[in-house]
Structures are given as structure tokens and as C-alpha cells.
XYZ file of C-alpha atoms in Angstrom:
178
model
C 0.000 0.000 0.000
C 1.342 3.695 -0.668
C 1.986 5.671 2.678
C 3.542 9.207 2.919
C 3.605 10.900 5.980
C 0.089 12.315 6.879
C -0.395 15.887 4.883
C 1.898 15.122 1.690
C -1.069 14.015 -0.976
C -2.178 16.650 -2.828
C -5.734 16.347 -3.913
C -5.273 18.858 -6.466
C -2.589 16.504 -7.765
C -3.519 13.817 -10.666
C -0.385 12.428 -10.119
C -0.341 12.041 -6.662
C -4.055 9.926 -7.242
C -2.085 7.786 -9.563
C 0.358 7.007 -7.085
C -2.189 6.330 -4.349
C -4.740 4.229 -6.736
C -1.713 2.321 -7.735
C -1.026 1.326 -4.338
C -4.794 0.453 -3.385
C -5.616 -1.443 -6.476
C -3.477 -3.894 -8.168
C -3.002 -3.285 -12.144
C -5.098 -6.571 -13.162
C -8.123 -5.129 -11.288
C -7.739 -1.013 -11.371
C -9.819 -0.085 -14.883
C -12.583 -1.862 -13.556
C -12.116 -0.558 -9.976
C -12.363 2.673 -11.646
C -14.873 2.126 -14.085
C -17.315 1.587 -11.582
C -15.819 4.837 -9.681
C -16.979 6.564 -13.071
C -19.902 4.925 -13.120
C -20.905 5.954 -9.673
C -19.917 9.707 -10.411
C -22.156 9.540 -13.543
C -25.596 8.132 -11.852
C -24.862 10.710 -8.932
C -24.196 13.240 -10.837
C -27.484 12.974 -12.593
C -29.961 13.467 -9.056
C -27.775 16.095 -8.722
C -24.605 18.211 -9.575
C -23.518 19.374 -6.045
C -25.146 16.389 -4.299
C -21.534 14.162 -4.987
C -17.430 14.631 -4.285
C -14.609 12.188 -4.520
C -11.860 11.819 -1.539
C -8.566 11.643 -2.402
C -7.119 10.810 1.327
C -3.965 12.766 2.376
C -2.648 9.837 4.315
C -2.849 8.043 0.599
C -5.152 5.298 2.500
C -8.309 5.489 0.379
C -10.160 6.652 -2.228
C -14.118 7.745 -1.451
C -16.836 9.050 -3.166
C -19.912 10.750 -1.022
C -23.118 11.754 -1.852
C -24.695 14.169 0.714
C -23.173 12.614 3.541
C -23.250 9.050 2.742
C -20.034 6.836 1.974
C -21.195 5.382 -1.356
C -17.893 3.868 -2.576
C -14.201 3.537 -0.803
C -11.214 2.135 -2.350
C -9.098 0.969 0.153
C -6.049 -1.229 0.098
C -6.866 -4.407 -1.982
C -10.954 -3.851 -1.159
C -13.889 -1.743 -1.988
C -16.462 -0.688 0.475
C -19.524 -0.198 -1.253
C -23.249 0.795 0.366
C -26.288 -0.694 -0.947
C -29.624 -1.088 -0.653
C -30.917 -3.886 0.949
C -34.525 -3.366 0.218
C -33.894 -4.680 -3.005
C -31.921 -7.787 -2.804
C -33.413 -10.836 -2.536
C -32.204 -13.968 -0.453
C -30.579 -15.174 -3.411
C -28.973 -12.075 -4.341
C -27.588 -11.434 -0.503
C -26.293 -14.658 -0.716
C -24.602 -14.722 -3.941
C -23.035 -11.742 -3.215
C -21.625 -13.222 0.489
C -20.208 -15.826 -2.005
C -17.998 -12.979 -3.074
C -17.376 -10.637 -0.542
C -18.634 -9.186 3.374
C -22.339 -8.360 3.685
C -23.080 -6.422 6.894
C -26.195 -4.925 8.231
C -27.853 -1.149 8.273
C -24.786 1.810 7.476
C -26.765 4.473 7.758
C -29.617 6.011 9.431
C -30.265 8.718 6.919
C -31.205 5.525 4.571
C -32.208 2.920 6.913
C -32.194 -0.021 4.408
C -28.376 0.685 3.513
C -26.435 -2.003 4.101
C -22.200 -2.644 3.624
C -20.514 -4.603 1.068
C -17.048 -4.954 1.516
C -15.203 -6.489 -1.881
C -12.080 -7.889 -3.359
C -11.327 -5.893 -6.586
C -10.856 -9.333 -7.936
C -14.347 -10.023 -7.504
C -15.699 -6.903 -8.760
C -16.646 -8.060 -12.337
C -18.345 -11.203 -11.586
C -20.997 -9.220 -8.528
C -21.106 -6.357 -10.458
C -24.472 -7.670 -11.966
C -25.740 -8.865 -8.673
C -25.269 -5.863 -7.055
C -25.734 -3.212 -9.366
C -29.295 -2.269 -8.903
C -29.103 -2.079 -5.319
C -26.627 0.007 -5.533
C -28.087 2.099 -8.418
C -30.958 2.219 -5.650
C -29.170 3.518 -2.506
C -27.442 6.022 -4.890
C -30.918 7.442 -5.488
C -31.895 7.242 -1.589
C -28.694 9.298 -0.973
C -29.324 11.981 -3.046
C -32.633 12.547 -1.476
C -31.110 13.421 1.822
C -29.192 16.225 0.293
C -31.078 19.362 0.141
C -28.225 21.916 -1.451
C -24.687 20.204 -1.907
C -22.826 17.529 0.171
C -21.244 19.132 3.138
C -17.816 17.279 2.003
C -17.087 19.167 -0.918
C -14.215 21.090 0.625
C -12.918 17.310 0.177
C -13.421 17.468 -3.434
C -10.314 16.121 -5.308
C -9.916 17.822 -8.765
C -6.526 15.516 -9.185
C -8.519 12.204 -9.013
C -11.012 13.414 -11.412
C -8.264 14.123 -13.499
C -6.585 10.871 -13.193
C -9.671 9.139 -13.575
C -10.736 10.821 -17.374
C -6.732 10.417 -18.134
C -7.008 6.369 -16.813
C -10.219 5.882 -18.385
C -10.468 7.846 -21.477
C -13.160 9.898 -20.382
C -13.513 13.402 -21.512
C -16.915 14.173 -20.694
C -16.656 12.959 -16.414
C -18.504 15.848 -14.569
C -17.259 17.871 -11.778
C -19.807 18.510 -9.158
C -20.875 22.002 -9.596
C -21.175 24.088 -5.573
């Protein structure tokens, strides 16, 4: 995992997100890691255009993406902490996706059916389906709870936006707009 000493990322930096998304996410896994980073950014962006930021840690430790105040997506060293909706999974579904990762119970009160799925990058493509539309749903749920913009956009991270249309290929990712 990439450590500097606490204060030394720059989230301004693009190249200081390569650095740390290097060291989260191994190479075989990272465009799909960040595809569905891209993806998330997309959806939220479409409830809402101040509703979302991305975290670019200064420790170097993670990667995050809020919406309002809700954790929707971390990438953190070798794992992705995603929040979903439980209301729509189904018995089969929940337990599919324990076949591939760490289901836990109710995140948030704000959206009291959220529930935390903690990933292997590695496993990312093959739940991706499973999970998706819970997902898609707490996304939707989040954005609710914000009335104006997310009160974490100091935290926004202009370098990891950068690094992620650079990565990706993706001229037309949005910046949230305060």
C-alpha cells in the first residue's frame, strides 16, 4: 500500500491519485475498480450536480466518493467498500453476493435499508451484476437526503477526477458544480 507521511497528498494533484490508486488497487483489477468509480460519479451526478465529491485521502489510505453525507464507494487497500440497498436484494442475491465478498447490516440512518458490502477488486466483475441495482438504488436514496450540496465538498479532489478521465479515457466525467 502507498503511505507518505500524513499531509503530503495533494488532492489537487492527478499524479499524486495515480500514485495512491496504484497502491490500493493492483493493475489486473484497477480499470474496472475505476470504471465503476466513473460509473458511480455519472448516476450521482445525474440526481444532482452538487449532491456528490470524490476523496482523495492525504494519508494516501483510500479513495471515497460521497453523496450528501453518505459513503457510497471507498477504495481501500486491496478492497472496496460499497453501500447498498438492501430493500432490493433478494435472499438469493444477498447470498450470492456473500459468495464474493462481506455483507453487513444497516450503514446508515439517513437511509435505513443501507447495508455494507465490503469487496475484493478481484471479484468486482463477476458481482457487479448482482449488485448493481441495489446500488443504483441507494445512490438514489442518498441523493434525497441532500437538500443543497454535500457538506464534504471542501474534500473534493480535482486531481482524481483528473486521473480518472486520463485512466479511463473519459472526456466528458462531470465535476460537481457548488
Amino acid at each position: 500500500m502507498y503511505r507518505r507521511s500524513q499531509n503530503t497528498i495533494d488532492p489537487r494533484n492527478s499524479d499524486d491519485a495515480q500514485v495512491v490508486v496504484e497502491g490500493l488497487i493492483p493493475e489486473i483489477y484497477r480499470a474496472e475498480t475505476l470504471q465503476l468509480v466513473a460509473d458511480s460519479i455519472l448516476l450521482a451526478h445525474k440526481y444532482g450536480k452538487g449532491i456528490w465529491e470524490v476523496t482523495l485521502a492525504r494519508s494516501g489510505n483510500f479513495v471515497r466518493l460521497n453523496i450528501g453525507r453518505i459513503e457510497i464507494l471507498a477504495i481501500f487497500c486491496n478492497f472496496v467498500h460499497l453501500v447498498l440497498d438492501g430493500d432490493p436484494l433478494s435472499d438469493t442475491s444477498r447470498s450470492e453476493l456473500e459468495d464474493y465478498g462481506l455483507l453487513t447490516g444497516n450503514v446508515y440512518n439517513s437511509v435505513p435499508s443501507s447495508i455494507c458490502y465490503n469487496i475484493s477488486p478481484l471479484q468486482l466483475k463477476q458481482s457487479r451484476p448482482i449488485f448493481w441495482d441495489a446500488y443504483h438504488s441507494v445512490i438514489a436514496k442518498a441523493a434525497d437526503t441532500v437538500q443543497e450540496r454535500t457538506g464534504y465538498h471542501i474534500y473534493h479532489s480535482t486531481g482524481m477526477m483528473t486521473y480518472l478521465r486520463r485512466e479511463l479515457g473519459l472526456k466528458k466525467l462531470p465535476e460537481p458544480q457548488y
